[in-house]
CSV table of C-alpha atoms and ligand atoms in Angstrom, one decimal:
chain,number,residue,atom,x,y,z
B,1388,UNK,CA,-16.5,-8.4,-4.2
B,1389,UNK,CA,-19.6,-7.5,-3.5
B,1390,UNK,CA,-20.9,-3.9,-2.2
B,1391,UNK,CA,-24.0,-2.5,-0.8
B,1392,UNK,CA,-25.6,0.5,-1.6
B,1393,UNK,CA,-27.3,2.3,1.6
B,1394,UNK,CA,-28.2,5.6,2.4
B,1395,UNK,CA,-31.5,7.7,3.8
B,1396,UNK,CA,-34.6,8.2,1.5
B,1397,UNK,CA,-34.2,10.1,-1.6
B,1398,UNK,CA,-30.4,10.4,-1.8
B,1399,UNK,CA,-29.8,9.0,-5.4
B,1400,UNK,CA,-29.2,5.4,-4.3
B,1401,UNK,CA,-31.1,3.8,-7.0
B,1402,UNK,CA,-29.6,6.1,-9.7
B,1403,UNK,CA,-26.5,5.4,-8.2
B,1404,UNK,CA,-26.2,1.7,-8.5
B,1405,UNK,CA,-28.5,2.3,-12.2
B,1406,UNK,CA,-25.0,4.3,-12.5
B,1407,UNK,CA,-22.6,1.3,-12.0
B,1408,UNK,CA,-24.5,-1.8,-12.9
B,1409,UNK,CA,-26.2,-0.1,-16.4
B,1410,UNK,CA,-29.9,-1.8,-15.2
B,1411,UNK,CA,-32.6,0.5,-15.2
B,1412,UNK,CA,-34.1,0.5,-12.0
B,1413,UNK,CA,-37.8,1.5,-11.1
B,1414,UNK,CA,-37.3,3.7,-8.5
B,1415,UNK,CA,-40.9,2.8,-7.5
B,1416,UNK,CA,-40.2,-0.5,-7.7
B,1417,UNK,CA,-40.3,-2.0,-4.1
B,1418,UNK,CA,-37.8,-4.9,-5.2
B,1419,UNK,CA,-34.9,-4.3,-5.1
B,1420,UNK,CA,-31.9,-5.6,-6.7
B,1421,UNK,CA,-28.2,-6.9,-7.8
B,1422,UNK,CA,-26.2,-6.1,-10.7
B,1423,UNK,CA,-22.5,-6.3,-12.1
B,1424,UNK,CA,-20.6,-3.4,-12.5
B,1425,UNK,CA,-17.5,-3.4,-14.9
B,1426,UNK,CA,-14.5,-2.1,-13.1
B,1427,UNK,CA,-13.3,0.7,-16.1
B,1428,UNK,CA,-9.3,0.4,-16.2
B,1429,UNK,CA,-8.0,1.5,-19.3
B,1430,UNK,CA,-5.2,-0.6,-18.9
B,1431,UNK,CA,-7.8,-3.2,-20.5
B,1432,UNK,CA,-8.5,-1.1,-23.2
B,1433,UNK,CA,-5.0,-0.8,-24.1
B,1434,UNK,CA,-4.0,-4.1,-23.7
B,1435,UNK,CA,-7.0,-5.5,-26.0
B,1436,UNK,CA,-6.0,-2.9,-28.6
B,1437,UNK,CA,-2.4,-4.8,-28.6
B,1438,UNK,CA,-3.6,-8.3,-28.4
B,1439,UNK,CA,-6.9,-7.8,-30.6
B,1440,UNK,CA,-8.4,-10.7,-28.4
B,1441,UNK,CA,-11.6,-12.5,-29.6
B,1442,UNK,CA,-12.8,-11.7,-25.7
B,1443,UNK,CA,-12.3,-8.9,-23.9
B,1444,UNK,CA,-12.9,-9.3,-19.8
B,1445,UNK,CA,-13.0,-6.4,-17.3
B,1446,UNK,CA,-12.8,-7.2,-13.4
B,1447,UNK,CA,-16.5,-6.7,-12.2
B,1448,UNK,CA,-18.0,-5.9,-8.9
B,1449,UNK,CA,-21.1,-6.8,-7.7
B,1450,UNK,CA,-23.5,-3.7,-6.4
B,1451,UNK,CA,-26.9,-4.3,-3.9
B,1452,UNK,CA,-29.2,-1.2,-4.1
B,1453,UNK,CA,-31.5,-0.9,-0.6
B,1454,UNK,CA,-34.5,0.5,0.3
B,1455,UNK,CA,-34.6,3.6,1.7
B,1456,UNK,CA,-32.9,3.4,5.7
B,1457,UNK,CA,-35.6,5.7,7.4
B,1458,UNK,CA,-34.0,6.9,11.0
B,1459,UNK,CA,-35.5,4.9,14.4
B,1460,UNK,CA,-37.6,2.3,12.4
B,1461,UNK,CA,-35.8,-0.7,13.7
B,1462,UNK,CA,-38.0,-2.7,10.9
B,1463,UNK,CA,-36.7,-0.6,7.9
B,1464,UNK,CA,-32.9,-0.8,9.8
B,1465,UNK,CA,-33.8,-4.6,9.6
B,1466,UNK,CA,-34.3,-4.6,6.5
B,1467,UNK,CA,-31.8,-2.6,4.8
B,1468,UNK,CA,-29.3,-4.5,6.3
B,1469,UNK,CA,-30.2,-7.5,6.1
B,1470,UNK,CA,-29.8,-7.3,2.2
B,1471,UNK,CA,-25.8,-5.6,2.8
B,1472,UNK,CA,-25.4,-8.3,5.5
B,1473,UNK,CA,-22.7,-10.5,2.7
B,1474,UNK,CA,-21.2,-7.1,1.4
B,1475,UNK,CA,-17.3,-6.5,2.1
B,1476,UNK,CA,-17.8,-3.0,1.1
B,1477,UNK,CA,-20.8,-0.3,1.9
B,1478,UNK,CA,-21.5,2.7,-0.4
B,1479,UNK,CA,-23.1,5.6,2.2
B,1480,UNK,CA,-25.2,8.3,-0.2
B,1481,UNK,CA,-25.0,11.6,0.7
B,1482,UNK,CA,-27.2,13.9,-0.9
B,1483,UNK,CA,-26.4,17.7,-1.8
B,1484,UNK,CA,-27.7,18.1,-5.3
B,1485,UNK,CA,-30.4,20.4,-5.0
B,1486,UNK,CA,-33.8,19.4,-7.0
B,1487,UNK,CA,-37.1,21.1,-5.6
B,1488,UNK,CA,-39.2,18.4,-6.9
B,1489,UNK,CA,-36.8,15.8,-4.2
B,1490,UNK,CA,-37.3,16.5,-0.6
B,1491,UNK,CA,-34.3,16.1,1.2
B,1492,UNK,CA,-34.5,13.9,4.1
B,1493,UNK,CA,-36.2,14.7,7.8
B,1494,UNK,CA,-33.6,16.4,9.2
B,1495,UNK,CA,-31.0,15.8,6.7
B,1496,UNK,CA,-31.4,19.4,4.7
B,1497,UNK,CA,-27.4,18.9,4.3
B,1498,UNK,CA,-25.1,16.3,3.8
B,1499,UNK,CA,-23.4,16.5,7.2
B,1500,UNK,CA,-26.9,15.9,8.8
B,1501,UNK,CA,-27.4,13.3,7.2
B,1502,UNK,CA,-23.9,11.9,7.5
B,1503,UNK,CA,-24.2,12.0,11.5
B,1504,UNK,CA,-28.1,10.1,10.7
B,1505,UNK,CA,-26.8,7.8,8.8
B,1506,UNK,CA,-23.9,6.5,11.1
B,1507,UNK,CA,-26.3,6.5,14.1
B,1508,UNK,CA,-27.7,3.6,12.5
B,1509,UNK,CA,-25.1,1.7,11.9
B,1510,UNK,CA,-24.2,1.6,15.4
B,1511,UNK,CA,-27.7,0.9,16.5
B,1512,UNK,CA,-27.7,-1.8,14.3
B,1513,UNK,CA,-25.0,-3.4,15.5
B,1514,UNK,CA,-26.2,-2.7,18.9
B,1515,UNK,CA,-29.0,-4.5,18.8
B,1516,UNK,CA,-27.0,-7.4,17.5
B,1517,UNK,CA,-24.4,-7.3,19.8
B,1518,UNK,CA,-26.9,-7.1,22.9
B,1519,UNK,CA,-29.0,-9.9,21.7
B,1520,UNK,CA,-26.3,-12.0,21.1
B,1521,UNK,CA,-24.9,-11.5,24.8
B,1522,UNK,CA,-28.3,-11.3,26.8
B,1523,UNK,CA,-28.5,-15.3,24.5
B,1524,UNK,CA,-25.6,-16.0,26.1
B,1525,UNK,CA,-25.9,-15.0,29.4
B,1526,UNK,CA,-29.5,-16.4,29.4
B,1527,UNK,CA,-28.2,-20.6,28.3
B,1528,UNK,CA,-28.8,-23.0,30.7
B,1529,UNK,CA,-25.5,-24.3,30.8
B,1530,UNK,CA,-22.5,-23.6,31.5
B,1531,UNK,CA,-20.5,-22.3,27.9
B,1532,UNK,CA,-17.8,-23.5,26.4
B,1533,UNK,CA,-14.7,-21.8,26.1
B,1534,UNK,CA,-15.4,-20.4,22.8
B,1535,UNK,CA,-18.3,-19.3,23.9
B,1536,UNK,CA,-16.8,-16.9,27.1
B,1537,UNK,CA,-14.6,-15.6,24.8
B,1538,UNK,CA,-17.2,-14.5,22.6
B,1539,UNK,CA,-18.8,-12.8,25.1
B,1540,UNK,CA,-16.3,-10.7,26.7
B,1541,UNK,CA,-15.1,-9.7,23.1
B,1542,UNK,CA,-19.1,-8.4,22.7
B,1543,UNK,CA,-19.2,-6.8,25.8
B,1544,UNK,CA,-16.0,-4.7,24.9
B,1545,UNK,CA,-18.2,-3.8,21.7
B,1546,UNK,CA,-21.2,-3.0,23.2
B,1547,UNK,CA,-19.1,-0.8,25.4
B,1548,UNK,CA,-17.8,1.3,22.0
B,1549,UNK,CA,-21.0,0.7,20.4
B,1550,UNK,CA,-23.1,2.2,23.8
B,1551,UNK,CA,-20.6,5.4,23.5
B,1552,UNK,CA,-21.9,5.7,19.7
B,1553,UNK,CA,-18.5,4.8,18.3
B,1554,UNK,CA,-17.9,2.9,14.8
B,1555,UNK,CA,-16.2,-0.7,16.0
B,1556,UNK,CA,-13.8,-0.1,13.4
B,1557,UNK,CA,-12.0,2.8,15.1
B,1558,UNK,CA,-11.4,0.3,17.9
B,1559,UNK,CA,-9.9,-2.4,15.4
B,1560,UNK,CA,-6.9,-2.9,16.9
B,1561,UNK,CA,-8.3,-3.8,20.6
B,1562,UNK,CA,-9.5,-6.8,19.3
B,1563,UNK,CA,-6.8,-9.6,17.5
B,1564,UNK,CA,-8.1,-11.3,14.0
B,1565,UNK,CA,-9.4,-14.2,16.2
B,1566,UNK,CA,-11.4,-12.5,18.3
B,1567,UNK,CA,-12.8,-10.4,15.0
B,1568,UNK,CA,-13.1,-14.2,12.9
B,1569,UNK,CA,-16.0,-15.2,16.6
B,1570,UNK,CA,-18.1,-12.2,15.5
B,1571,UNK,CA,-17.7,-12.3,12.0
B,1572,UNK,CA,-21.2,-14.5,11.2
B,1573,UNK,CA,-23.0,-11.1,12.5
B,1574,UNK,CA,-21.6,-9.0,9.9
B,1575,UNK,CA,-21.5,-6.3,11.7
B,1576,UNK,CA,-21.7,-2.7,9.7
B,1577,UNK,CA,-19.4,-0.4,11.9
B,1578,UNK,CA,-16.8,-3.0,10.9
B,1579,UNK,CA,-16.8,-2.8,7.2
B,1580,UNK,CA,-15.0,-0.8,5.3
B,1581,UNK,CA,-17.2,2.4,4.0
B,1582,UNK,CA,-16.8,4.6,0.9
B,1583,UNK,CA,-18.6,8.1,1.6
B,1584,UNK,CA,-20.3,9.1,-1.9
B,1585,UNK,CA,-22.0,12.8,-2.6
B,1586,UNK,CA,-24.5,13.5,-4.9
B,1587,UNK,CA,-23.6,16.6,-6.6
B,1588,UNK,CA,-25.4,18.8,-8.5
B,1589,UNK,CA,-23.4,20.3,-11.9
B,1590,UNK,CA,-23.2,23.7,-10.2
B,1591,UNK,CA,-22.0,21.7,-7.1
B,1592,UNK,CA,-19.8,19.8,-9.2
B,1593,UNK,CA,-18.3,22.5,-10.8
B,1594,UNK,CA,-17.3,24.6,-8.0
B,1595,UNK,CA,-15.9,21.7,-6.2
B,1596,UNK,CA,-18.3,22.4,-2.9
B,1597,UNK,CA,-21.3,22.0,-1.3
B,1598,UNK,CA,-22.7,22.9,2.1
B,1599,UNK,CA,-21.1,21.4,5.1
B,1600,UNK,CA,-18.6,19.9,2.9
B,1601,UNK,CA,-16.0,20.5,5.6
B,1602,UNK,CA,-17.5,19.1,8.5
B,1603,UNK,CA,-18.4,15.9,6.2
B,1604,UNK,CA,-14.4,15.4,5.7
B,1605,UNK,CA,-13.6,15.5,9.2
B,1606,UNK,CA,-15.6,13.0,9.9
B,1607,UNK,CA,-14.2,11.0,6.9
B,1608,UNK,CA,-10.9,11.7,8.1
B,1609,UNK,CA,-11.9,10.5,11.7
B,1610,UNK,CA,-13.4,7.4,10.9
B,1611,UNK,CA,-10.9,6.7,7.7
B,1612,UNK,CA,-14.3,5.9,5.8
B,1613,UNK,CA,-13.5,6.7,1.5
B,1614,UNK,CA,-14.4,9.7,0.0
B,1615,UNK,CA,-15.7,10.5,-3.4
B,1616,UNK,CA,-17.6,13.3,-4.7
B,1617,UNK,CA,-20.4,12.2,-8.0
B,1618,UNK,CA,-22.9,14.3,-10.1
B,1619,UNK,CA,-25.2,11.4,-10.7
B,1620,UNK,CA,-27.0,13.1,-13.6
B,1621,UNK,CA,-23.9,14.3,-15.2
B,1622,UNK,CA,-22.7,10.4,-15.0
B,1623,UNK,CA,-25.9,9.4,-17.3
B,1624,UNK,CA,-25.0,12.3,-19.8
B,1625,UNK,CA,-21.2,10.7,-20.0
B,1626,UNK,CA,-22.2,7.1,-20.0
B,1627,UNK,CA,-24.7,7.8,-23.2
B,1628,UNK,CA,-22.1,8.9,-24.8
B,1629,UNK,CA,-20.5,6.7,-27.5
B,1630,UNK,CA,-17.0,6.0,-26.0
B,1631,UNK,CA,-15.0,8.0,-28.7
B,1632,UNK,CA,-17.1,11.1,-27.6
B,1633,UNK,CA,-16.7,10.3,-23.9
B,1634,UNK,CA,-12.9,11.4,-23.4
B,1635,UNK,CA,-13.2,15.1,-25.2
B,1636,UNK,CA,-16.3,15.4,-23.1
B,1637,UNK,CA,-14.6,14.6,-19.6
B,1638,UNK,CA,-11.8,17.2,-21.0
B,1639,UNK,CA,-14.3,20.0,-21.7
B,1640,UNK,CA,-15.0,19.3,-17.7
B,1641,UNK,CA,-11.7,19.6,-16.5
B,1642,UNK,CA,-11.4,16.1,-15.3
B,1643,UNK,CA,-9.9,13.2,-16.8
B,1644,UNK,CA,-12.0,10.5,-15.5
B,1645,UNK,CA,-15.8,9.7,-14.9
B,1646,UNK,CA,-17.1,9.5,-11.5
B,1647,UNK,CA,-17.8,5.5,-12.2
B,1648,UNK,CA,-14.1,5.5,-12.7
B,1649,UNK,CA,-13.2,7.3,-10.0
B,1650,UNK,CA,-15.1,5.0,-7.5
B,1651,UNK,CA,-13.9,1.7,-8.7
B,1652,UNK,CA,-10.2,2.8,-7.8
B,1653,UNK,CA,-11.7,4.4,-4.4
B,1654,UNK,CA,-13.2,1.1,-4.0
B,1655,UNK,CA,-10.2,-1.5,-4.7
B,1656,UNK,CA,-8.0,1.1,-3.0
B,1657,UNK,CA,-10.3,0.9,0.2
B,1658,UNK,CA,-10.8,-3.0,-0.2
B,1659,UNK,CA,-7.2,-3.7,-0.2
B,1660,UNK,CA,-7.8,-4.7,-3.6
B,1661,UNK,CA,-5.1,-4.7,-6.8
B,1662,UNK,CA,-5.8,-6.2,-10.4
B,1663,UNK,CA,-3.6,-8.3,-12.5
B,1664,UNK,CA,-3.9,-9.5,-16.1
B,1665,UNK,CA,-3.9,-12.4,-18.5
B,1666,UNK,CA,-3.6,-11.9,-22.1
B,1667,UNK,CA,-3.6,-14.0,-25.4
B,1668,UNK,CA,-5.0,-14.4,-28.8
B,1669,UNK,CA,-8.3,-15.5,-27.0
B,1670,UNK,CA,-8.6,-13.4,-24.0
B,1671,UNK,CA,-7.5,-10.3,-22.6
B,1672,UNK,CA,-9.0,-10.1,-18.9
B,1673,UNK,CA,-8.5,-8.2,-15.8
B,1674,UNK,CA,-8.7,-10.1,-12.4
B,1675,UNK,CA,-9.1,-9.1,-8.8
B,1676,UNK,CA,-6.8,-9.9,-6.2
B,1677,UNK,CA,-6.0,-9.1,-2.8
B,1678,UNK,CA,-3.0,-6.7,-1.8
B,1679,UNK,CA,0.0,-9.0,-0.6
B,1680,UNK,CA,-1.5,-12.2,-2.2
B,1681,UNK,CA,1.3,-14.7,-3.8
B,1682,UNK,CA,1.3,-16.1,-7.8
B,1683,UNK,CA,-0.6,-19.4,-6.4
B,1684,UNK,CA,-2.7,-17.5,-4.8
B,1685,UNK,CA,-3.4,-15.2,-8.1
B,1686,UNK,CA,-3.4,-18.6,-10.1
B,1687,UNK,CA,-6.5,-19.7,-7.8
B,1688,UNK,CA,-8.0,-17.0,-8.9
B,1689,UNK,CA,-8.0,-18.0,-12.7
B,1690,UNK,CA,-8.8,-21.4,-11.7
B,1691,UNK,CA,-8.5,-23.9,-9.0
B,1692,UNK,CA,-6.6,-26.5,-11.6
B,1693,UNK,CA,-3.8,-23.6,-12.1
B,1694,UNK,CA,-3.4,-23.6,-8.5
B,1695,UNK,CA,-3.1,-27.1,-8.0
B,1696,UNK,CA,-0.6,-27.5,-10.9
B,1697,UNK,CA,1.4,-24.8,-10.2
B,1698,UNK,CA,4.5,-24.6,-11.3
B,1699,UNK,CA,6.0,-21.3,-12.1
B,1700,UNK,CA,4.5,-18.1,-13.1
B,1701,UNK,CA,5.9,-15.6,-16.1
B,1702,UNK,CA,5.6,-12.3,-15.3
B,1703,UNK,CA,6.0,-8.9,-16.9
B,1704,UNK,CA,5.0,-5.4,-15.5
B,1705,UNK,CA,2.3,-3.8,-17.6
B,1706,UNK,CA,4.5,-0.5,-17.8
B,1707,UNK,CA,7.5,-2.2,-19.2
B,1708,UNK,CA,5.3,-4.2,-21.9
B,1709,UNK,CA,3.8,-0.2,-23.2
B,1710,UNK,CA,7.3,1.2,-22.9
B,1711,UNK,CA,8.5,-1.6,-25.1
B,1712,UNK,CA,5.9,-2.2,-27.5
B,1713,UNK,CA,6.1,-6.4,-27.2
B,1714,UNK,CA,6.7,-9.2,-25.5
B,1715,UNK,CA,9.2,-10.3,-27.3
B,1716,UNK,CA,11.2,-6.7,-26.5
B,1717,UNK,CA,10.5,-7.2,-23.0
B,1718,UNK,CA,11.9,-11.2,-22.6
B,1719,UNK,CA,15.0,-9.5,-24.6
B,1720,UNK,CA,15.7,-7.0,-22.5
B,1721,UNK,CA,15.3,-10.0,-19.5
B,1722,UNK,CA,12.7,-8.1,-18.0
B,1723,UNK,CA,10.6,-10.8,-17.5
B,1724,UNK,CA,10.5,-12.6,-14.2
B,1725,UNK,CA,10.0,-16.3,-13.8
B,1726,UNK,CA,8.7,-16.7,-10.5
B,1727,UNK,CA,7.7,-19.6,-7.7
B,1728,UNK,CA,4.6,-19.6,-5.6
B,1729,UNK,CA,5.3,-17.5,-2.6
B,1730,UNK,CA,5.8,-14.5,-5.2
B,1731,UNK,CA,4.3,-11.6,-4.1
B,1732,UNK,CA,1.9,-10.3,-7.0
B,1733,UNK,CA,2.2,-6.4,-7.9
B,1734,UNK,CA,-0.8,-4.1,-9.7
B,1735,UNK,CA,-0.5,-4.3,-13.2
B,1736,UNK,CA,1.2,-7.7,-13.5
B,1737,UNK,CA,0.9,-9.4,-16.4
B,1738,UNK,CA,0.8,-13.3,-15.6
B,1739,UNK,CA,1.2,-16.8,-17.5
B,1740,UNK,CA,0.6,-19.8,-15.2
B,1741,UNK,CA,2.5,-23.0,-16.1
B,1742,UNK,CA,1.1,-25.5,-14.6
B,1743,UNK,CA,0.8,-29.5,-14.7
B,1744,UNK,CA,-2.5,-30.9,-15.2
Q,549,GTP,N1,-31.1,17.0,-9.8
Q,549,GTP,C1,-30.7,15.8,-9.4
Q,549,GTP,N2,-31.7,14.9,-9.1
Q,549,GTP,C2,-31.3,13.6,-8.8
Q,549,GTP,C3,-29.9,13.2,-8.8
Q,549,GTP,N3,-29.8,11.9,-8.4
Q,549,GTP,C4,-31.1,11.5,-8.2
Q,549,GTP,N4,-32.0,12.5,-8.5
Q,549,GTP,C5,-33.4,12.5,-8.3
Q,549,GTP,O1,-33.8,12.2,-7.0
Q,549,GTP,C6,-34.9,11.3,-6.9
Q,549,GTP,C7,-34.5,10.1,-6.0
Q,549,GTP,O2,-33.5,9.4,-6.6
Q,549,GTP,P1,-33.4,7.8,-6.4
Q,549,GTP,O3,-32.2,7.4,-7.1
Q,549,GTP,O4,-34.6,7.1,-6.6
Q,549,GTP,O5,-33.1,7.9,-4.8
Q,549,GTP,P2,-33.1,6.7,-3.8
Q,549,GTP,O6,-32.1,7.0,-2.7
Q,549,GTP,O7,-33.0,5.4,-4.5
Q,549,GTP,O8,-34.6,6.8,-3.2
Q,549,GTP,P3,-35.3,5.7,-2.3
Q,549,GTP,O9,-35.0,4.3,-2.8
Q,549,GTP,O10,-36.8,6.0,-2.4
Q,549,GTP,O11,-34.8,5.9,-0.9
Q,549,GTP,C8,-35.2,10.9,-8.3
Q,549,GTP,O12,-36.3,11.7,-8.7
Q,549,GTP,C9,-34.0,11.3,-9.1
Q,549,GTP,O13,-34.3,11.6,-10.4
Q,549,GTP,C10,-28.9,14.2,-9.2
Q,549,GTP,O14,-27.7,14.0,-9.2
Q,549,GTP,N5,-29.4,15.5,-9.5
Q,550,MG,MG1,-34.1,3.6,-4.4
């Protein structure tokens, strides 16, 4: 899964994704870049402790930082999207964290402001897509093909939301999945799921608020975008600290997880996303799956040769296997489920593959 990073100048992005992925960014540096992020789930943990594995394997997501978006620069639009245009998720930064040596952005002295900034460009972006693509049409020199007229009165319904500076995705469901699978080479931003992220200060942290937080979650609310609230700095101070340290430091806080936490389940929940397991003497890993996907399907996800083979799938819920304490407990109290393909696949499945070769 892979998600961009975007957001107005000076926000935090690049601490942010430095945040996530552990690579120390520049944040001079004009190149910008890609890194992993492990998705923390401490059902892992627990599960390695159990198995003592010689490999242990978190699920991983894949961040993009971007340049700065600066407001009516259709260049700088161009080029921040450009670099999201593959992502299936987009991380907006707001900023609220006061710092006196960090302007805040033109215009964008609160969160909110920069909020209603922010999504302005989206749907210009996509504006200028979908009117470039239609005025291409409507310019051929031949008569289209039926694919083609379709295509075009599904962009002139867009540019219609787009022109009354609405997000396409709050119009989802006047368009059917084929009419979304013509446009879908333009990757268009108002389409993609969003996850809202504030940069907090720890006085902002601590009181739970920041200015304009309420208008900022009505327009979450509105446009069913994610919401998480992160105190960037406070992250660095937790991640430094040697794991054993990091729980009775969260605790002191009052919270029980770390922001980076926090936003890997806002993302998979946002993304549709669950996570199942394999586990063994060798490995203990986490994978990735998509809500609703079947035990072939999650098999394909381990390896096109399990797939292919597929014969059955063992399967035991991650709570029973803690409750009981083993395996072994679990199969004798026949709570383990032998199951075909078509199998829907629950978080927290645990999952054997048998499979011909
Ligand atoms: N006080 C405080 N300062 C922060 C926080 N997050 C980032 N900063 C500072 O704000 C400045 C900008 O942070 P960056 O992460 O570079 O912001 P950016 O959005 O990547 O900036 P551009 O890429 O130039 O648009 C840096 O000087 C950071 O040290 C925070 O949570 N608290
Ligand atoms: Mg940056």
């Amino acid at each position: 899964m892979k998600v961009g990073i975007v957001g107005l100048p000076q926000v935090g992005k690049t601490t942010i994704f430095s945040l996530l992925t552990g690579i120390e960014a520049d944040p001079y540096s004009t190149v910008h870049q890609k890194g992993i992020a492990k998705v923390y789930d401490k059902r892992v943990k627990i599960l390695s402790e159990m198995y003592q594995p010689k490999k242990t394997t978190y699920a991983t997501l894949e961040f993009y930082d971007t340049p700065s978006l600066i407001p009516n620069e259709q260049k700088s639009r161009s080029q921040v999207f450009n670099q999201v245009q593959n992502a299936d998720a987009l991380l907006l930064i707001l900023r609220a964290f006061k710092n006196d040596s960090v302007p805040f952005p033109e215009n964008g002295e609160t969160a909110f402001k920069q909020l209603k900034i922010t999504l302005d460009e989206f749907i210009f972006r996509d504006l200028e897509i979908v009117t470039n693509r239609i005025e291409r049409l409507e310019n051929a020199k031949r008569k289209l093909d039926n694919k083609e007229e379709n295509e075009l009165k599904v962009l002139k319904h867009m540019r219609e939301i787009l022109e009354n500076e609405d997000f396409l995705s709050r119009h989802r469901e006047e368009f059917t999945a084929d009419q979304i699978k013509l446009v879908s080479s333009y990757s268009l931003v108002t389409l993609k799921p969003v996850v809202i992220t504030v940069n907090l200060d720890e006085n902002q942290f601590s009181e739970k608020n920041y200015e304009s937080k309420t208008e900022v979650l009505n327009i979450v609310k509105d446009y069913n975008f994610a919401y998480i609230e992160l105190c960037g700095l406070m992250e660095k101070e937790i991640q430094e600290l040697p794991e054993e340290e990091r729980e009775e430091f969260l605790k002191d806080l009052g919270i029980t997880e770390s922001g980076i936490e926090r936003l890997s389940k806002t993302m998979y929940e946002q993304l549709g996303l669950i996570s199942f397991f394999t586990v063994g003497k060798d490995e203990v890993r986490a994978w990735t799956l998509k809500k609703g996907s079947t035990a072939v399907e999650a098999a394909g996800v381990i390896h096109s040769d399990l797939a292919r083979g597929f014969i059955k799938a063992e399967i035991i819920k991650y709570d029973d296997l803690i409750n009981l304490g083993s395996e072994k407990e679990v199969k004798e109290k026949g709570l383990m489920k032998l199951v075909g393909k078509e199998h829907v696949i629950e978080d927290g499945d645990i999952i054997t593959v048998r499979f011909n070769v």
